[in-house]
CSV table of C-alpha atoms and ligand atoms in Angstrom, one decimal:
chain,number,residue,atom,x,y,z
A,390,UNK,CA,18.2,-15.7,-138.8
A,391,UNK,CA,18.5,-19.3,-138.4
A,392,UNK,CA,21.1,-19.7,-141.0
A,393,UNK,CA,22.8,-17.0,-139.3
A,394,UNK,CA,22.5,-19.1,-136.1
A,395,UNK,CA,23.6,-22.5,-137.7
A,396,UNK,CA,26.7,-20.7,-139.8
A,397,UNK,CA,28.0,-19.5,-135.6
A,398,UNK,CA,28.0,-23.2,-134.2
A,399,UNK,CA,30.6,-23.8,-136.7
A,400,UNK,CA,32.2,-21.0,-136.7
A,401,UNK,CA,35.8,-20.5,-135.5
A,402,UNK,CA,36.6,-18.5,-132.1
A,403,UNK,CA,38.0,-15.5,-135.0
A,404,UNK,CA,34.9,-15.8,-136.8
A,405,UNK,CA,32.5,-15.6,-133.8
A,406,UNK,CA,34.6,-12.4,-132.3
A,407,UNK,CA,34.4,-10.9,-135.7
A,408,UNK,CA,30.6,-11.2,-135.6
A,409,UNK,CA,29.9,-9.7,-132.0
A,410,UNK,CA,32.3,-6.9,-133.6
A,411,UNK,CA,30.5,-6.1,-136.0
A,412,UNK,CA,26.9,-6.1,-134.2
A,413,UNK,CA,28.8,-4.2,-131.4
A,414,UNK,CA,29.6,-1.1,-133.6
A,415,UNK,CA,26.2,-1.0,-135.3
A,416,UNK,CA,24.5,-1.2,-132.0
A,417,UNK,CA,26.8,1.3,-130.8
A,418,UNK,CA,26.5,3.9,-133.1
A,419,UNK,CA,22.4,3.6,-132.5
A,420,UNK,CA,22.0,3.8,-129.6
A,421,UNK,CA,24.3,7.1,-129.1
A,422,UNK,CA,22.3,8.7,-131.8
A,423,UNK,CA,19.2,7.8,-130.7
A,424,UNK,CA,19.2,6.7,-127.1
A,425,UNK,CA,18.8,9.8,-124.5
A,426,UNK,CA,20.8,7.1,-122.1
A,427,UNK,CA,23.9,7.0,-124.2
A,428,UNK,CA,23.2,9.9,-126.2
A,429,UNK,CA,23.3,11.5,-123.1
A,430,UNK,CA,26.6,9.6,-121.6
A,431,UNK,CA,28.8,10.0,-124.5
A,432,UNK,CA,28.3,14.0,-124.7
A,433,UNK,CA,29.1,13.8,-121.2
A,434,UNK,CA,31.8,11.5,-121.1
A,435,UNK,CA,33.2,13.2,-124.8
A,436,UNK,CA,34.0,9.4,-125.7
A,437,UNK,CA,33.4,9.3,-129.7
A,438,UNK,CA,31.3,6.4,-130.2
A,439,UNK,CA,32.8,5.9,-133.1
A,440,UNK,CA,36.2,4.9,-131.2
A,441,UNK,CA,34.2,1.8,-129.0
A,442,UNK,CA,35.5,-1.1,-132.6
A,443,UNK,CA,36.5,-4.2,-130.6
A,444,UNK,CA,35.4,-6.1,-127.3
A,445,UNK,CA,38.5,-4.4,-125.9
A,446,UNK,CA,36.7,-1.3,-126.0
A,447,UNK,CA,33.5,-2.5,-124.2
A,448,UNK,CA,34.7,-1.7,-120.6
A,449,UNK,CA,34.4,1.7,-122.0
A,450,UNK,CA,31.3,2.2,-121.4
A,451,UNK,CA,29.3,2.2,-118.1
A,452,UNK,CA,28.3,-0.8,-116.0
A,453,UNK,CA,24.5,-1.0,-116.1
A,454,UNK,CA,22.6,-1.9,-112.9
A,455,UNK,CA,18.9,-3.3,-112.3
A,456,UNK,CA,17.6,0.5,-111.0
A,457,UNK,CA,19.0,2.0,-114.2
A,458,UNK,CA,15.7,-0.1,-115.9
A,459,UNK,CA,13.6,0.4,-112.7
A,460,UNK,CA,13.6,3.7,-112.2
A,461,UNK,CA,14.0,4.9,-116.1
A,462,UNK,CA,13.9,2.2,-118.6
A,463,UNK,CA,12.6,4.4,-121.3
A,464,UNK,CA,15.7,6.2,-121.7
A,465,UNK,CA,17.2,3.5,-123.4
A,466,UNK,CA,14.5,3.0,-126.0
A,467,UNK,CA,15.4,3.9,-129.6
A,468,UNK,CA,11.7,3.1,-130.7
A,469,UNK,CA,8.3,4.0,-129.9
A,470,UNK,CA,6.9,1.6,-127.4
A,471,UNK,CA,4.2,1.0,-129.4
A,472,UNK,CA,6.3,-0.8,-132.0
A,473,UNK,CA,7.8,-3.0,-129.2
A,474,UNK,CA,6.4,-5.6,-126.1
A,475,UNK,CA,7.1,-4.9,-122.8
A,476,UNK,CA,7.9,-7.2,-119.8
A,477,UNK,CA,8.8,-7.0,-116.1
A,478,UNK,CA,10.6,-8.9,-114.1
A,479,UNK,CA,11.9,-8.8,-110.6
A,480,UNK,CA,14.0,-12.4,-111.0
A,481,UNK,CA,15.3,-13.4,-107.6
A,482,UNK,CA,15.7,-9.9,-106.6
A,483,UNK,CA,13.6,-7.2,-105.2
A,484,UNK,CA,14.1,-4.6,-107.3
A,485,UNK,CA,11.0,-4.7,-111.0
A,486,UNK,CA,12.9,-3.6,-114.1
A,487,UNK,CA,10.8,-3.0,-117.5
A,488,UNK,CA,12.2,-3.8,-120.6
A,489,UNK,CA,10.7,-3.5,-124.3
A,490,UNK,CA,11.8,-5.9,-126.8
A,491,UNK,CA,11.2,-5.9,-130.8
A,492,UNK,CA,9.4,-8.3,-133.0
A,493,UNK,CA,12.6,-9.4,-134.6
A,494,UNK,CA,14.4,-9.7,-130.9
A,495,UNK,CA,11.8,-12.1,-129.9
A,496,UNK,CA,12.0,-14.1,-132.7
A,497,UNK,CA,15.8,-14.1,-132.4
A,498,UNK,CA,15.2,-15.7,-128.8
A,499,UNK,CA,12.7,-18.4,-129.8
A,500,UNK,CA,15.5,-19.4,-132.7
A,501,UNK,CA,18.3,-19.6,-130.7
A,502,UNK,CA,16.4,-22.1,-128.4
A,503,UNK,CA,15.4,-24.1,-131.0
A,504,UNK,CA,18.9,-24.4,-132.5
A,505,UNK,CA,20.2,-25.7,-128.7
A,506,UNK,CA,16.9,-27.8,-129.1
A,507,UNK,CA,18.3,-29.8,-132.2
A,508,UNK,CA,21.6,-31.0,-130.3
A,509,UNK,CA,19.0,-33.5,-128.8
A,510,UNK,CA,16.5,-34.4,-131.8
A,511,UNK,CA,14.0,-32.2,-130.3
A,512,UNK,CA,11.8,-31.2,-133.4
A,513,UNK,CA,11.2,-27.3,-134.3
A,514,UNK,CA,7.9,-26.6,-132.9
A,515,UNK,CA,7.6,-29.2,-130.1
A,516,UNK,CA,3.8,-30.1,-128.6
A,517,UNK,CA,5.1,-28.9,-124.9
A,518,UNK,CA,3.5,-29.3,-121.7
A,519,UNK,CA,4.6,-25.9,-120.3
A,520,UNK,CA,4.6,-25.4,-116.5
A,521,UNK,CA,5.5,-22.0,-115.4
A,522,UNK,CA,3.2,-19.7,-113.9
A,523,UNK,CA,0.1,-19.5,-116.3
A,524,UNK,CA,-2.9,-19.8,-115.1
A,525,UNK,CA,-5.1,-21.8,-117.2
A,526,UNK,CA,-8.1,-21.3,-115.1
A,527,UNK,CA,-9.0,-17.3,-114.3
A,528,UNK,CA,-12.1,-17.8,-114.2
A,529,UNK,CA,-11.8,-20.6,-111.5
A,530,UNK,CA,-14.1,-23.0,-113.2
A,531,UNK,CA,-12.3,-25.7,-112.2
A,532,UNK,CA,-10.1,-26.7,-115.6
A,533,UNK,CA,-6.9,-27.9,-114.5
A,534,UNK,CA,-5.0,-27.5,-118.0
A,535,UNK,CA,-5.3,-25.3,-121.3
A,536,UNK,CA,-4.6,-25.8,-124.8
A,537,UNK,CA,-2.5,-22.7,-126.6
A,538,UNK,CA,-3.5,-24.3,-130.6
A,539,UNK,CA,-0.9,-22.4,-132.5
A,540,UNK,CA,1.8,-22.4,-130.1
A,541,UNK,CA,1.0,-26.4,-129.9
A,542,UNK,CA,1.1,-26.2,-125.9
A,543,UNK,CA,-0.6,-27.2,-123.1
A,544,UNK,CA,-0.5,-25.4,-120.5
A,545,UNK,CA,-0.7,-26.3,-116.8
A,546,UNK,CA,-0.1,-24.0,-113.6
A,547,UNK,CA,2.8,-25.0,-111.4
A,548,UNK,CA,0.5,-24.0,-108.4
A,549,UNK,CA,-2.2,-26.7,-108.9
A,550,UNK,CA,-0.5,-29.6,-108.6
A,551,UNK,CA,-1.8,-31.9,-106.0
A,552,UNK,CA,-2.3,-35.4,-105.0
A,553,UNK,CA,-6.8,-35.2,-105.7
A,554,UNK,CA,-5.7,-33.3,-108.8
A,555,UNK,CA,-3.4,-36.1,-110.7
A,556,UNK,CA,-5.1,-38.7,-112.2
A,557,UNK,CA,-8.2,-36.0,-114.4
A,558,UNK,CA,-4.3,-33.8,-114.7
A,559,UNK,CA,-2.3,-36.9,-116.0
A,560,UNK,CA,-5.2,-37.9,-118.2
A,561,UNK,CA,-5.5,-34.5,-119.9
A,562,UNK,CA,-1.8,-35.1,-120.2
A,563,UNK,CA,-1.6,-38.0,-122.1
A,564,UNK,CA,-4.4,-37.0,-124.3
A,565,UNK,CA,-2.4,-34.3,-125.8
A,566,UNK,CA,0.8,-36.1,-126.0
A,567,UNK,CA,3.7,-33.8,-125.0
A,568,UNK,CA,6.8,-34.1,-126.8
A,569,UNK,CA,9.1,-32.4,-124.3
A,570,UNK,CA,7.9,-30.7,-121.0
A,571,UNK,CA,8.9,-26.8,-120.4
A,572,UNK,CA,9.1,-24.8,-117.4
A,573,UNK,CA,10.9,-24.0,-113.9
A,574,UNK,CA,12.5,-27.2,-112.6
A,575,UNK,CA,11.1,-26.9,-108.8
A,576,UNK,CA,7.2,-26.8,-110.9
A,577,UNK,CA,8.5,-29.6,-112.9
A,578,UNK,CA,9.9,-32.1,-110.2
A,579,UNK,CA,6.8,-30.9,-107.9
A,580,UNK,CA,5.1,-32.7,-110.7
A,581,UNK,CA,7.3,-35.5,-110.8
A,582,UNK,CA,7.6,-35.9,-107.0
A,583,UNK,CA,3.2,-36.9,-107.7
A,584,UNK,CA,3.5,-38.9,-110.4
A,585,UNK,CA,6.4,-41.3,-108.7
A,586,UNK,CA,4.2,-41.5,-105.3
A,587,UNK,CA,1.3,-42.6,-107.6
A,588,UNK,CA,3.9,-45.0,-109.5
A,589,UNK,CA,3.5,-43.4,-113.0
A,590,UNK,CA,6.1,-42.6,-115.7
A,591,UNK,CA,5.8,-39.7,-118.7
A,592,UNK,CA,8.1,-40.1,-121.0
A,593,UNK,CA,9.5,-37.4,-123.1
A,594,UNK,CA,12.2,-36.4,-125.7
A,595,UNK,CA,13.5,-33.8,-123.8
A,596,UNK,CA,12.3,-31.5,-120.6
A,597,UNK,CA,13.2,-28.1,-121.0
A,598,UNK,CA,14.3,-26.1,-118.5
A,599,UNK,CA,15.4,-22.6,-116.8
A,600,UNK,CA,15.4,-20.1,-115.0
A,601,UNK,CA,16.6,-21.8,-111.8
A,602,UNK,CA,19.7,-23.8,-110.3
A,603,UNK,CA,18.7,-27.7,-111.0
A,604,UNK,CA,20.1,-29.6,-108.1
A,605,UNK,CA,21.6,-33.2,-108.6
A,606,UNK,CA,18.3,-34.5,-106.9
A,607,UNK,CA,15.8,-32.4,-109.2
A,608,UNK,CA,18.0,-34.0,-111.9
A,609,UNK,CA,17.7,-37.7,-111.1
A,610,UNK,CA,14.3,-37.4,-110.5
A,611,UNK,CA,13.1,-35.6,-113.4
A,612,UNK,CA,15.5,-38.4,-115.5
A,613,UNK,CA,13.8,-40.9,-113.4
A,614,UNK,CA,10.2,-40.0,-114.8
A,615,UNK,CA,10.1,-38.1,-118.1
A,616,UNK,CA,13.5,-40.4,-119.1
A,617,UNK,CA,14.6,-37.6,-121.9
A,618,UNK,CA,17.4,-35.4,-121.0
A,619,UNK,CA,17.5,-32.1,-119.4
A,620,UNK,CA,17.8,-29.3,-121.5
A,621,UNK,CA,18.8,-26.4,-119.6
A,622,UNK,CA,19.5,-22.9,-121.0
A,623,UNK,CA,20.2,-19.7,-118.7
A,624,UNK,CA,18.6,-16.4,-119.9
A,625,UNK,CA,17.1,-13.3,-117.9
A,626,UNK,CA,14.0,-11.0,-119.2
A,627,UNK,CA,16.6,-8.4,-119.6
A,628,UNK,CA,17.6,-11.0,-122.5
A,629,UNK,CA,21.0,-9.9,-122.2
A,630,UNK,CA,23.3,-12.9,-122.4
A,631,UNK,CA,22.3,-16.7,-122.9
A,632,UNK,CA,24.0,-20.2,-122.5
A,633,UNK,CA,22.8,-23.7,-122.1
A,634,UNK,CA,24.2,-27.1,-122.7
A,635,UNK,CA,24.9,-29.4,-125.3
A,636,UNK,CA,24.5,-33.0,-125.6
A,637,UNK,CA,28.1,-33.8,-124.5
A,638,UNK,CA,27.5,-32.3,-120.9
A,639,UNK,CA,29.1,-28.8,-122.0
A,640,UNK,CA,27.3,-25.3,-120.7
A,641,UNK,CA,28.1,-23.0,-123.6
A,642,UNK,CA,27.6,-19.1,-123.5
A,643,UNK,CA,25.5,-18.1,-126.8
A,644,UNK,CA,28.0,-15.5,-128.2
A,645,UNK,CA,26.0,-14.6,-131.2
A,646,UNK,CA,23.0,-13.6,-128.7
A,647,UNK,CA,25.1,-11.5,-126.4
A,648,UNK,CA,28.6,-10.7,-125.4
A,649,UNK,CA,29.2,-12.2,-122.2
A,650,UNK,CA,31.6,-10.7,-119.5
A,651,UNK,CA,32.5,-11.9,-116.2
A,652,UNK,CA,33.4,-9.6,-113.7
A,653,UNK,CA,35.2,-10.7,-110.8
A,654,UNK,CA,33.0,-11.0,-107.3
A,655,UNK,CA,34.5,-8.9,-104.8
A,656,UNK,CA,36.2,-10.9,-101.6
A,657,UNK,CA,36.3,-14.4,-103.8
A,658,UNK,CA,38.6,-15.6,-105.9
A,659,UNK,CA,35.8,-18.1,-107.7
A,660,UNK,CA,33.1,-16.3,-108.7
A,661,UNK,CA,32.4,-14.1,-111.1
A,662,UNK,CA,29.1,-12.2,-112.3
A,663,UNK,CA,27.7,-12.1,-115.4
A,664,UNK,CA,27.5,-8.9,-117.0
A,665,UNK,CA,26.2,-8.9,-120.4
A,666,UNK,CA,25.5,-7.3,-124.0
A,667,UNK,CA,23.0,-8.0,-126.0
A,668,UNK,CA,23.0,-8.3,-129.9
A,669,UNK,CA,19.7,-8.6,-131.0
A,670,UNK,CA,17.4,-6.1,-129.9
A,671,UNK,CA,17.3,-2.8,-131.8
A,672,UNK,CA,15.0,-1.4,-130.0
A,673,UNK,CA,16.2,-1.0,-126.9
A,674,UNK,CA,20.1,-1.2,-126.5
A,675,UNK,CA,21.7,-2.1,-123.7
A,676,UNK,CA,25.4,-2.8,-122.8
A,677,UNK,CA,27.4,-4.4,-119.8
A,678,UNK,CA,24.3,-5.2,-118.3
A,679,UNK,CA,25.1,-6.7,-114.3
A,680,UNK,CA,22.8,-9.1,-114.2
A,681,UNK,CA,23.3,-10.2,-110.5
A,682,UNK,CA,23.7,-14.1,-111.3
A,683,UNK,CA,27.4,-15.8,-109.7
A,684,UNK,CA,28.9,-18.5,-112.0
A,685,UNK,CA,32.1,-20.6,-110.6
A,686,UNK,CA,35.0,-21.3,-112.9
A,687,UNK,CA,34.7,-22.5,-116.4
A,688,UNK,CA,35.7,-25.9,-117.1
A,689,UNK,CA,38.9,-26.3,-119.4
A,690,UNK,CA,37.6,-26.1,-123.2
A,691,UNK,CA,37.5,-27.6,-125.7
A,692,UNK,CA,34.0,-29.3,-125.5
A,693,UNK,CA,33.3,-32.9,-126.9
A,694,UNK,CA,30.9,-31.5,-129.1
A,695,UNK,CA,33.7,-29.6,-131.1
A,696,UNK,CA,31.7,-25.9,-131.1
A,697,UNK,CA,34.0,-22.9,-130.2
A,698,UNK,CA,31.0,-21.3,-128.2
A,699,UNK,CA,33.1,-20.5,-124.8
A,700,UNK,CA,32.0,-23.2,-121.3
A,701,UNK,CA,30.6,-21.4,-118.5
A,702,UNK,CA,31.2,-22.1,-115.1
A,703,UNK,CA,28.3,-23.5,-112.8
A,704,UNK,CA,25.3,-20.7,-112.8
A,705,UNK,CA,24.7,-19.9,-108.9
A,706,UNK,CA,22.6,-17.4,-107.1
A,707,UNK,CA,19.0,-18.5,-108.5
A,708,UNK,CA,17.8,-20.6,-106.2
A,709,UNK,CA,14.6,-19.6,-103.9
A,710,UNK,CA,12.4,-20.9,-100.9
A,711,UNK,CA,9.4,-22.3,-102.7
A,712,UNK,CA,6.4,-21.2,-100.5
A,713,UNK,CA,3.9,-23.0,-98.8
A,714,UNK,CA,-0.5,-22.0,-99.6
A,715,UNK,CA,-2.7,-22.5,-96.5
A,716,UNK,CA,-3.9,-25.6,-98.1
A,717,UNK,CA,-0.8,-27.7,-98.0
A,718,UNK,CA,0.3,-27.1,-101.9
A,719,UNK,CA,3.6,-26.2,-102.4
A,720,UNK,CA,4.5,-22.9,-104.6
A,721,UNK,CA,7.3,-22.4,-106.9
A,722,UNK,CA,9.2,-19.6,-107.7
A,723,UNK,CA,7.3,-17.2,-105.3
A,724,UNK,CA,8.4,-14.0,-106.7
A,725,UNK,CA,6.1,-14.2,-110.0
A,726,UNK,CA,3.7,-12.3,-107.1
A,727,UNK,CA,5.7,-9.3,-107.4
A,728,UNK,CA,7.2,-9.3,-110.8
A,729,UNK,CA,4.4,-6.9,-112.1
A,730,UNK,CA,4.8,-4.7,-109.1
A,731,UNK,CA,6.2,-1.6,-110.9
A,732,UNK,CA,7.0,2.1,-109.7
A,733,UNK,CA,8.6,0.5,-106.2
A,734,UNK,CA,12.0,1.2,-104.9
A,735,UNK,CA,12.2,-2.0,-103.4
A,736,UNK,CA,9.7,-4.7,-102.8
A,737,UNK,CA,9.9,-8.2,-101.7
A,738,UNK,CA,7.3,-10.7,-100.9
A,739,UNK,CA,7.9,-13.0,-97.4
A,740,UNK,CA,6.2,-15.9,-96.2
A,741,UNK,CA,5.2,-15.5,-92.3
A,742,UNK,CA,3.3,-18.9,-92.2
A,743,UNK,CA,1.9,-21.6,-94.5
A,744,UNK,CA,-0.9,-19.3,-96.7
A,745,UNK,CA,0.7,-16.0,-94.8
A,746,UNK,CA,2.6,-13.8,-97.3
A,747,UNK,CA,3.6,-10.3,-96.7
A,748,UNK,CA,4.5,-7.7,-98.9
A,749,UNK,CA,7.8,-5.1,-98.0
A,750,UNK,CA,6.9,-2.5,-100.1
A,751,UNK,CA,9.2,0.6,-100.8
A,752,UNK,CA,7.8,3.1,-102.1
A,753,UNK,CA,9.0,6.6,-103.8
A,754,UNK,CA,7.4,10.1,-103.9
A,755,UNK,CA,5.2,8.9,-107.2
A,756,UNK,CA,4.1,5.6,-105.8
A,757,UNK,CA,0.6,4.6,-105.6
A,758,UNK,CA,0.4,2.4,-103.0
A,759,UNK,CA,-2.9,1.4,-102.9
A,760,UNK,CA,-3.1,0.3,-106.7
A,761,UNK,CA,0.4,-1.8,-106.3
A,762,UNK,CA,-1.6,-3.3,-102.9
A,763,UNK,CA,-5.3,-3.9,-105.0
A,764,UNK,CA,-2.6,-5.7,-107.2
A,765,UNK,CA,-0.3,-7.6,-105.2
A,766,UNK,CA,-3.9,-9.4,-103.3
A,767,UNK,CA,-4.9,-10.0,-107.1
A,768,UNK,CA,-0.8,-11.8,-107.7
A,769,UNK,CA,-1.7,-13.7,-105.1
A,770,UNK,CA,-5.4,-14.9,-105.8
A,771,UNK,CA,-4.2,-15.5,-109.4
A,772,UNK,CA,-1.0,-17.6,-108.5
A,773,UNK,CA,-1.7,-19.1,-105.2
A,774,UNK,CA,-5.2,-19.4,-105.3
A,775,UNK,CA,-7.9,-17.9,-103.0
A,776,UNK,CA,-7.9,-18.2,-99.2
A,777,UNK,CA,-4.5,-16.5,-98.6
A,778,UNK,CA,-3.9,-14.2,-95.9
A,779,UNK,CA,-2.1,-10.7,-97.7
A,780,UNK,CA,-0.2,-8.6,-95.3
A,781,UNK,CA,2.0,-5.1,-96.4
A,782,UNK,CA,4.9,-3.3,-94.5
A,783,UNK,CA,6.0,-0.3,-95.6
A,784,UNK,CA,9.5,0.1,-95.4
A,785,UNK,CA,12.6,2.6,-96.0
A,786,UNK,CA,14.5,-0.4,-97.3
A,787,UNK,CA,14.1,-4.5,-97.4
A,788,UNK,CA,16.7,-6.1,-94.9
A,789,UNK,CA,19.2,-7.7,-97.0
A,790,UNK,CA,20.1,-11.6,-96.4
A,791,UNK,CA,23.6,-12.7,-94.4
A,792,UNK,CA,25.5,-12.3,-98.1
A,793,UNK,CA,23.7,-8.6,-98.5
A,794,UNK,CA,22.0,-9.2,-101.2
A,795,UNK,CA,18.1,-8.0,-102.0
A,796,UNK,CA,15.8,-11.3,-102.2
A,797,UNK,CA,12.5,-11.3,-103.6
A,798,UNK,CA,10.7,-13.8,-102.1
A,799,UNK,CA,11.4,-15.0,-98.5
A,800,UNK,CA,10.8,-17.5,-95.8
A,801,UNK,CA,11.0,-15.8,-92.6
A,802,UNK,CA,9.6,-15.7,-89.1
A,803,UNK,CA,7.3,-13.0,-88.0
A,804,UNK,CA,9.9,-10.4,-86.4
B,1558,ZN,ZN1,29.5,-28.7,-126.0
């Protein structure tokens, strides 16, 4: 696998189309045989699957949407679900897809992120100070950080972070040394917002970042404290198409990890979405996946760096209100609430208040509302700690925002 990975980056533009060719018919000819989706779409459609050979034939086959995994994901699995791991996500929309994911496709992930994490001398297995949504105290026993040994992390949750907190946090900190800090970039400058009021520094090889737009301020701050560089890579859970940049300021696509297309946004004439196809996981194949995210114009190519891996335009769309608890703390990335709120049409999570959150829940014919409620209060003990005030609305439909899109999490007055 990783001398798979390391033979791409210096591959030719030929050589890298020749690969996703390659995977592309293989995956292909799976999935119609053994995926009711496709198996199902290519009867249908009498296209012989045999006939999709090049990335010229990809817009062949259907656009994929997120209720095509929200609604039915298992029609796309090719293996038992017990032979694979399964994840939900809502991302910055309000509508939960499930995926599964083989062994090897996880693997493939974590190797393609450490081959972006050697343009900038970060070392294979990293001791990282990960900030996303963990929780490393369930229990609420008062432990502010906890220590994953084989993964070499330490974890800390981005909704704990206060003033009172910093100097027992920043001492378990420095104890364990952190190489390179991982997580959201809103957790990750919350952080570093405390440590420059309390005139500190951490410095780091690298912070490692994703899953959310980095704004120009975020950037100088976080360069300002942990002094590394930011190392940004764009993925989804659908784990359909990734990119991140180098270390001469280029944001690649990963071709070997995915096929990326961008179809034009209707009404503009610079922004396109990303729709991608995945090469790496057998288990459950997908293809032109719309994955919702905006990207601007790519910059003219070549890159500095001299790899043929194609520049990708500026990622938009992921950026969210961080919410407010009724003790003053601020919480990023709000919709982690609702990611594990499944068997919804629609659902999205608004704040009413500092510490007031209230749940739009859509629900079908097979909902049951009261165990997605028993859960949603438990999402919101977990993350944003006790003393919360939990509202639900049932609804035929969330409101969309002025550009009609479907937001998970929301600031909004009471209406
Ligand atoms: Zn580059």
């Amino acid at each position: 696998m990783r001398w798979t990975l390391r033979r791409m980056e210096r591959a030719s533009p030929e050589e890298i189309v020749g690969y996703q060719e390659r995977r592309l018919r293989a995956m292909v000819r799976l999935a119609a045989s053994r995926s009711p989706f496709y198996r199902e779409w290519f009867a249908a459609s009498r296209v012989d699957p045999r006939s999709i050979r090049t990335l010229a034939d990809l817009p062949r086959l259907p656009l994929l949407e997120r209720h095509d995994l929200a609604r039915r994901p298992d029609r796309f699995r090719v293996y038992p679900s017990k032979a694979m791991w399964t994840a939900h996500s809502s991302g910055t929309s309000g509508q939960v897809v499930t995926v599964h994911r083989t062994a090897g496709s996880s693997a493939y992930e974590l190797a393609t992120l450490q081959r972006q994490w050697a343009w900038f001398g970060i070392p294979h297995r990293p001791r990282s100070l990960v900030l996303r949504s963990h929780d490393p105290d369930p229990h609420g026993t008062g432990v502010l950080t906890r220590q994953v040994p084989g993964a070499r992390q330490l974890t800390i949750s981005s909704y704990r972070l206060d003033p009172d907190r910093l100097p027992r946090l920043l001492e378990e900190i420095r104890a364990f040394d952190p190489q390179v800090i991982e997580g959201w970039p809103s957790s990750i400058t919350a952080l570093g917002c405390l440590l420059e009021d309390a005139g500190q520094r951490l410095p780091v090889t690298a912070v490692i970042t994703s899953s959310e737009v980095i704004t120009a301020e975020q950037r100088a701050l976080m360069q300002q404290v942990y002094v590394g560089p930011v190392v940004d890579h764009y993925g989804q859970t659908e784990r359909v198409a990734m990119a991140g940049n180098c270390e001469a300021g280029g944001y690649h696509q990963f071709p070997d990890y995915g096929i990326t297309e961008l179809l034009p946004v209707p009404g503009r004439t610079d922004s396109w979405e990303i729709v991608g196809t995945p090469l790496h996981n057998w288990g459950f194949p997908l293809f032109r996946y719309r994955t919702g995210d905006e990207v601007g114009p790519a910059p003219a190519g070549p890159c500095p760096c001299g790899r043929a891996f194609p520049l990708l335009g500026r990622i938009d769309g992921r950026v969210e209100d961080t919410f407010t608890s009724a003790d003053g703390r601020p919480l990023p990335l709000p919709h982690t609430v609702i990611k594990n709120l499944t068997g919804l049409r629609e659902v999205q999570v608004a704040q009413l208040a500092p510490g007031h959150f209230e749940f739009r829940l859509c629900p079908t014919d097979s909902t049951d509302l009261s165990a997605v409620q028993r859960q949603a209060r438990k999402n919101v003990d977990t993350y944003f700690g006790p003393g919360q005030t939990v509202t639900f609305q049932i609804m035929d439909a969330v409101p969309r925002d002025s550009s009609g899109k479907l937001k998970a999490a929301v600031r909004a007055p009471h209406d």
